[in-house]
XYZ file of C-alpha atoms in Angstrom:
405
model
C -40.483 -85.774 -33.799
C -39.345 -83.194 -36.255
C -39.564 -80.650 -33.599
C -37.393 -82.289 -31.451
C -34.826 -83.169 -33.903
C -34.885 -79.172 -34.728
C -34.100 -78.373 -30.930
C -31.488 -80.901 -30.576
C -29.628 -79.258 -33.784
C -30.050 -75.751 -32.310
C -28.288 -76.827 -29.165
C -25.630 -78.848 -30.925
C -24.687 -75.682 -32.842
C -24.759 -73.414 -30.002
C -22.544 -75.935 -27.727
C -20.181 -75.765 -31.236
C -20.173 -72.069 -31.423
C -19.244 -71.573 -27.944
C -16.548 -74.029 -27.571
C -15.099 -72.478 -30.880
C -15.221 -69.010 -29.516
C -13.699 -70.458 -25.813
C -10.930 -72.010 -27.799
C -10.338 -68.818 -29.840
C -10.319 -66.807 -26.834
C -7.763 -69.158 -25.195
C -5.659 -69.038 -27.665
C -4.987 -65.239 -27.869
C -1.788 -63.810 -26.705
C -2.021 -61.684 -23.609
C -0.903 -58.098 -23.879
C 0.573 -56.289 -20.921
C 0.958 -52.706 -20.356
C 4.716 -52.020 -19.214
C 7.100 -49.102 -18.228
C 10.988 -49.332 -17.657
C 13.216 -48.898 -14.805
C 14.456 -45.265 -15.065
C 17.191 -43.424 -12.815
C 16.589 -39.884 -11.583
C 16.234 -37.766 -8.667
C 13.261 -38.538 -6.223
C 11.676 -36.547 -3.309
C 8.998 -37.667 -0.691
C 6.705 -35.097 0.782
C 3.875 -34.707 3.187
C 1.430 -32.576 2.199
C -0.850 -30.309 4.099
C -3.006 -27.069 3.722
C -2.303 -23.768 5.932
C -2.801 -20.188 6.132
C -0.586 -17.688 5.384
C -0.045 -14.774 7.872
C 2.271 -12.107 8.910
C 4.987 -13.463 11.641
C 3.874 -10.628 13.943
C 0.472 -9.059 14.019
C -0.257 -6.356 16.567
C -3.539 -5.532 17.593
C -3.982 -1.988 18.631
C -6.923 -1.222 20.987
C -7.725 1.496 23.535
C -7.519 1.838 27.234
C -10.226 4.561 27.535
C -13.825 4.582 26.133
C -15.313 7.464 24.049
C -16.226 8.671 20.504
C -13.866 8.334 17.648
C -13.308 11.930 16.776
C -10.531 11.437 13.775
C -9.008 8.714 11.998
C -5.413 9.328 10.263
C -4.977 5.929 8.755
C -6.661 3.354 6.853
C -6.235 0.019 5.142
C -2.787 -0.938 3.792
C -1.423 2.370 5.102
C 2.622 2.322 5.976
C 2.933 3.547 9.783
C 5.901 4.289 12.115
C 6.117 3.507 15.576
C 4.527 6.141 17.623
C 2.474 7.455 14.748
C -0.911 8.778 15.486
C -3.560 6.516 14.093
C -6.777 7.917 15.632
C -8.009 10.289 18.234
C -10.966 9.763 20.730
C -12.892 12.915 21.758
C -10.758 14.258 24.390
C -13.394 16.622 26.204
C -14.255 14.626 29.188
C -10.958 13.508 29.704
C -9.721 16.995 29.538
C -12.693 18.120 31.743
C -11.495 15.499 34.415
C -7.778 16.566 33.909
C -8.823 19.956 34.993
C -10.699 19.226 38.043
C -7.914 16.935 39.312
C -5.719 20.036 38.701
C -7.924 21.914 40.280
C -7.957 19.636 43.487
C -4.180 19.481 43.707
C -4.310 23.079 43.988
C -6.644 23.009 46.746
C -4.625 20.182 48.486
C -1.451 22.483 48.094
C -3.455 25.667 49.665
C -4.545 23.308 52.449
C -0.842 22.285 53.398
C -0.037 26.175 53.468
C -3.234 26.664 55.634
C -1.820 23.833 57.885
C 1.493 24.953 58.004
C 0.374 28.446 59.239
C -1.681 26.728 61.962
C 1.289 24.755 63.029
C 3.498 28.046 63.354
C 0.782 29.692 65.554
C 0.410 26.671 67.616
C 4.125 26.397 67.835
C 4.551 30.146 69.109
C 1.451 29.827 71.683
C 3.412 26.738 72.985
C 6.588 28.418 73.487
C 5.071 31.506 74.715
C 2.878 29.398 77.420
C 6.023 27.551 78.491
C 7.630 30.738 79.514
C 4.596 31.976 81.350
C 4.371 28.554 83.114
C 7.912 28.776 84.033
C 7.194 32.135 86.086
C 3.853 30.430 87.560
C 1.680 32.950 85.595
C -0.550 30.190 83.986
C -1.812 26.832 85.181
C -0.454 23.265 84.239
C -3.630 22.593 82.198
C -2.892 25.633 79.852
C 0.513 24.305 78.985
C -1.034 20.882 78.323
C -3.615 22.219 76.022
C -0.985 24.364 74.070
C 0.908 21.373 73.499
C -2.063 19.194 72.339
C -2.840 21.895 69.936
C 0.523 22.213 68.463
C 0.604 18.278 67.928
C -2.569 18.633 66.324
C -1.308 21.201 63.953
C 1.610 18.664 62.984
C -0.710 15.862 62.162
C -3.097 18.406 60.225
C 0.197 19.356 58.066
C 0.791 15.718 57.490
C -2.828 15.033 56.478
C -2.412 18.012 54.090
C 0.845 16.774 52.446
C -0.701 13.399 52.101
C -3.707 15.167 50.490
C -1.712 16.769 48.076
C 0.089 13.478 46.905
C -3.296 11.749 46.305
C -4.495 14.874 44.351
C -1.393 14.596 42.505
C -1.738 10.890 41.857
C -5.616 11.329 40.629
C -3.876 14.081 38.372
C -1.368 11.884 36.748
C -4.209 9.158 36.260
C -6.429 11.785 34.366
C -3.722 12.863 32.438
C -2.830 9.285 31.414
C -6.201 8.957 30.342
C -6.010 11.874 28.353
C -2.945 10.716 26.473
C -4.619 7.400 25.620
C -7.199 9.298 23.741
C -4.582 9.438 21.319
C -4.139 5.906 19.709
C -0.592 5.535 18.468
C 1.173 2.625 16.636
C 3.327 0.430 18.803
C 5.328 -0.865 15.979
C 6.325 -0.092 12.324
C 4.220 -2.075 9.666
C 1.320 -2.009 7.523
C -2.186 -1.783 8.834
C -4.106 -4.668 7.713
C -7.392 -3.943 9.620
C -9.560 -1.248 10.789
C -12.390 -1.809 12.664
C -13.761 1.689 13.770
C -15.176 4.550 12.034
C -15.314 8.387 12.703
C -18.145 8.816 15.240
C -18.250 5.214 16.752
C -18.452 4.783 20.300
C -15.929 2.325 21.806
C -16.135 1.169 25.527
C -13.439 -0.258 27.263
C -15.074 -1.232 30.569
C -14.776 -5.205 30.218
C -12.603 -5.733 27.568
C -9.881 -3.769 25.274
C -11.868 -3.251 22.000
C -9.689 -3.851 18.858
C -9.458 -0.842 16.656
C -6.623 -1.598 14.345
C -4.345 -4.917 13.291
C -0.815 -3.772 12.004
C 1.571 -6.495 10.489
C 4.795 -5.490 11.583
C 6.764 -6.749 8.296
C 5.060 -8.330 5.362
C 8.340 -9.010 3.504
C 8.606 -11.863 6.170
C 5.629 -14.342 6.362
C 4.246 -17.599 7.717
C 2.399 -20.654 6.988
C 0.470 -22.146 9.943
C -0.077 -25.647 8.835
C -1.777 -28.585 10.316
C 0.292 -32.192 9.847
C -1.547 -35.560 10.734
C -0.217 -37.512 13.607
C 0.724 -40.234 11.305
C 3.023 -38.010 9.666
C 4.360 -35.683 12.134
C 7.368 -37.991 13.359
C 8.519 -37.257 9.730
C 8.944 -33.452 10.192
C 11.881 -31.698 11.424
C 12.817 -28.235 11.827
C 15.103 -26.656 8.807
C 13.052 -29.008 6.037
C 12.506 -27.426 2.707
C 9.057 -26.535 1.905
C 7.170 -26.100 -1.466
C 3.800 -24.544 -1.721
C 1.214 -22.973 -4.144
C -1.368 -20.548 -3.621
C -4.833 -20.154 -5.444
C -3.847 -16.483 -6.514
C -0.873 -17.561 -8.332
C -1.530 -21.374 -9.513
C 1.456 -21.282 -11.943
C 3.981 -20.187 -8.999
C 5.889 -22.364 -6.704
C 6.820 -20.716 -3.333
C 9.805 -22.091 -1.215
C 10.250 -21.735 2.689
C 11.624 -23.649 5.720
C 10.165 -25.300 8.713
C 10.699 -23.148 11.539
C 8.896 -24.779 14.430
C 6.808 -28.124 15.218
C 4.481 -27.658 17.977
C 3.808 -30.337 20.523
C 0.343 -29.009 21.200
C -2.334 -31.516 19.704
C -5.573 -30.181 18.398
C -8.475 -32.894 18.062
C -11.264 -32.212 15.556
C -13.553 -35.389 15.025
C -11.254 -37.776 16.711
C -8.305 -36.532 14.133
C -5.432 -35.308 15.798
C -3.101 -32.806 14.372
C 0.016 -30.692 15.306
C 0.885 -27.111 14.320
C 3.936 -26.891 12.107
C 5.224 -23.080 11.230
C 6.840 -22.701 7.871
C 8.819 -19.240 7.464
C 8.670 -17.598 3.863
C 10.586 -14.936 2.437
C 7.908 -12.734 0.519
C 10.063 -9.712 -1.154
C 7.636 -8.759 -3.797
C 4.404 -8.943 -1.330
C 2.737 -11.368 -3.373
C 1.543 -13.384 -0.313
C -1.148 -11.719 1.607
C -2.609 -12.623 4.950
C -5.105 -15.164 4.788
C -4.338 -16.969 1.615
C -4.672 -20.849 1.572
C -1.536 -22.603 1.192
C -1.180 -26.112 -0.303
C 2.072 -27.297 1.325
C 4.380 -29.998 0.518
C 7.245 -30.594 3.178
C 10.170 -32.244 1.813
C 10.904 -35.141 4.189
C 13.558 -37.009 2.007
C 15.389 -36.671 -1.130
C 17.383 -38.963 -3.200
C 19.477 -38.220 -6.154
C 20.489 -40.793 -9.093
C 18.446 -43.543 -7.864
C 16.525 -46.287 -9.881
C 12.518 -45.598 -9.859
C 9.729 -47.692 -10.812
C 6.138 -46.334 -11.361
C 3.962 -47.015 -8.364
C 1.445 -48.910 -10.764
C 4.042 -51.830 -10.921
C 3.581 -52.496 -7.173
C -0.244 -52.693 -7.451
C -0.023 -55.226 -10.481
C -1.182 -58.818 -9.539
C 0.127 -61.512 -11.820
C -0.783 -65.037 -12.326
C -0.198 -67.240 -9.485
C 3.028 -69.272 -9.307
C 4.399 -72.195 -7.201
C 7.107 -71.823 -4.856
C 9.793 -73.776 -3.626
C 10.664 -74.134 0.221
C 13.901 -72.327 -0.425
C 12.033 -69.781 -2.471
C 9.783 -69.285 0.656
C 12.788 -68.571 2.874
C 14.304 -65.886 0.643
C 10.945 -64.597 -0.504
C 11.732 -65.488 -4.209
C 9.659 -67.519 -6.777
C 10.332 -70.129 -9.157
C 12.550 -68.739 -11.946
C 13.479 -65.586 -10.190
C 16.642 -64.704 -8.295
C 16.887 -65.141 -4.491
C 17.175 -61.694 -2.592
C 17.520 -61.800 1.233
C 15.988 -59.218 3.135
C 18.424 -56.893 4.657
C 17.515 -55.472 8.203
C 14.665 -52.779 8.179
C 14.171 -53.011 4.241
C 10.773 -53.016 2.717
C 10.272 -55.806 0.527
C 7.996 -56.075 -2.414
C 7.048 -58.250 -5.389
C 6.691 -56.979 -8.639
C 6.406 -58.704 -12.230
C 8.868 -58.065 -15.488
C 8.654 -59.795 -18.871
C 10.941 -62.713 -19.540
C 10.794 -63.932 -23.335
C 7.257 -62.394 -23.306
C 5.813 -64.194 -20.316
C 5.458 -62.421 -16.672
C 8.158 -63.232 -14.282
C 7.803 -62.292 -10.683
C 10.823 -60.407 -9.003
C 11.483 -59.395 -5.163
C 12.877 -56.030 -4.620
C 13.487 -53.299 -1.941
C 11.910 -50.183 -2.047
C 12.492 -46.839 -0.560
C 10.764 -43.468 -0.665
C 7.963 -42.435 -3.116
C 6.670 -39.129 -4.472
C 3.351 -40.709 -5.031
C 4.227 -41.541 -8.699
C 7.404 -43.247 -8.715
C 9.150 -45.277 -6.202
C 12.779 -45.712 -5.362
C 14.367 -49.141 -5.866
C 17.090 -49.978 -3.226
C 17.517 -53.746 -3.772
C 16.918 -56.415 -6.210
C 17.885 -57.633 -9.523
C 16.513 -54.891 -11.505
C 18.654 -52.257 -13.413
C 17.970 -49.426 -15.709
C 15.994 -50.163 -18.853
C 14.342 -53.262 -17.504
C 10.979 -53.633 -18.175
C 8.153 -53.860 -15.492
C 4.494 -54.916 -16.102
C 2.033 -52.038 -15.117
C -1.377 -53.635 -16.057
C -2.966 -56.031 -18.461
C -4.147 -54.611 -22.014
C -5.862 -56.041 -24.826
C -8.850 -58.662 -25.169
C -7.549 -61.241 -23.268
C -7.319 -59.865 -19.662
C -7.741 -61.765 -16.534
C -11.204 -60.049 -16.050
C -11.861 -61.180 -19.537
C -12.044 -64.849 -18.590
C -14.186 -64.304 -15.616
C -17.475 -66.459 -16.186
C -20.797 -64.737 -16.312
C -24.031 -65.543 -15.580
C -26.869 -66.554 -18.474
C -28.031 -63.666 -20.577
C -24.863 -61.356 -19.644
C -22.640 -60.286 -22.395
C -18.981 -59.492 -22.289
């Protein structure tokens, strides 16, 4: 009997202590973390990553095969248009040129020989015509002389064609010899050298790349990929701000110069190429750098702004009247009718220490602050960001037995 009374007393004491703590908690004042409506400038941006590159990069190759005999430039060399970059061993092309020149001389001699034969055939024909007119030779002898004369004329034409063919062959071989001198097609800076002295290059199937020359490193571009969800906000001429890992404390600027329509799909993600032109007078930007790009799509000056956390706060439930449901207002908050095309959101303010919901119109956001475009709030008004203190909504959530708060 004593044991039963002891257990009953312990249970009564526990219930009394639980009731005391519950009423104590319910009596505590809820504290909120707040901020104020401010006025300032705001910019909305689309972020992306891209690669810095020269506006014009020319790859220099070779049209002839051979062994690299000399190289006259190296990485970062400044070159002029027409400057000699490298020399392929010209021995074999020179031998072919000499052979083609000899063939041309032989063809020219063949023309002279054919013309001499034509002259002889012409004299024989004239003599046979005179003899035939006096009946000293037969008609067949005259016919043979005419045939020989025509053959000699044809042989002259053949010899002259062989001269033209030999001259064309010589021109081709001289061109190949000229191509052993690798010349710069533009003025710029050598950013890549892919060959060394003694290396053999073969141009049989495709032109090998020997050098890459950036035409002007004071003008660069950034090749970025923008997601299809954001590409509709991008326009040519928009301002761009970006940073590179080499200079994390420096902010560079540029402008959108091109929005390409060709899509790129990778793992079912569709992106579009956006080209950004950038001035690089100090040559700090180098080809291949990764740029973290922010494309400014909209700017506002002197507008009311609120922290984005205020839009994420969910306050206590309130009952709404039929009229409040139509206007988007709640009990105790002013009615704000939604203008056409306006985005409306609810946020919470403090009225006499108690949360009150208001409906406002919002505009652009920079990720931290959002523009206020409509509603009763003015500069300096307090908005609720979150619950602070011991009496947060999560603090009153019942927990299973054996769990402590």
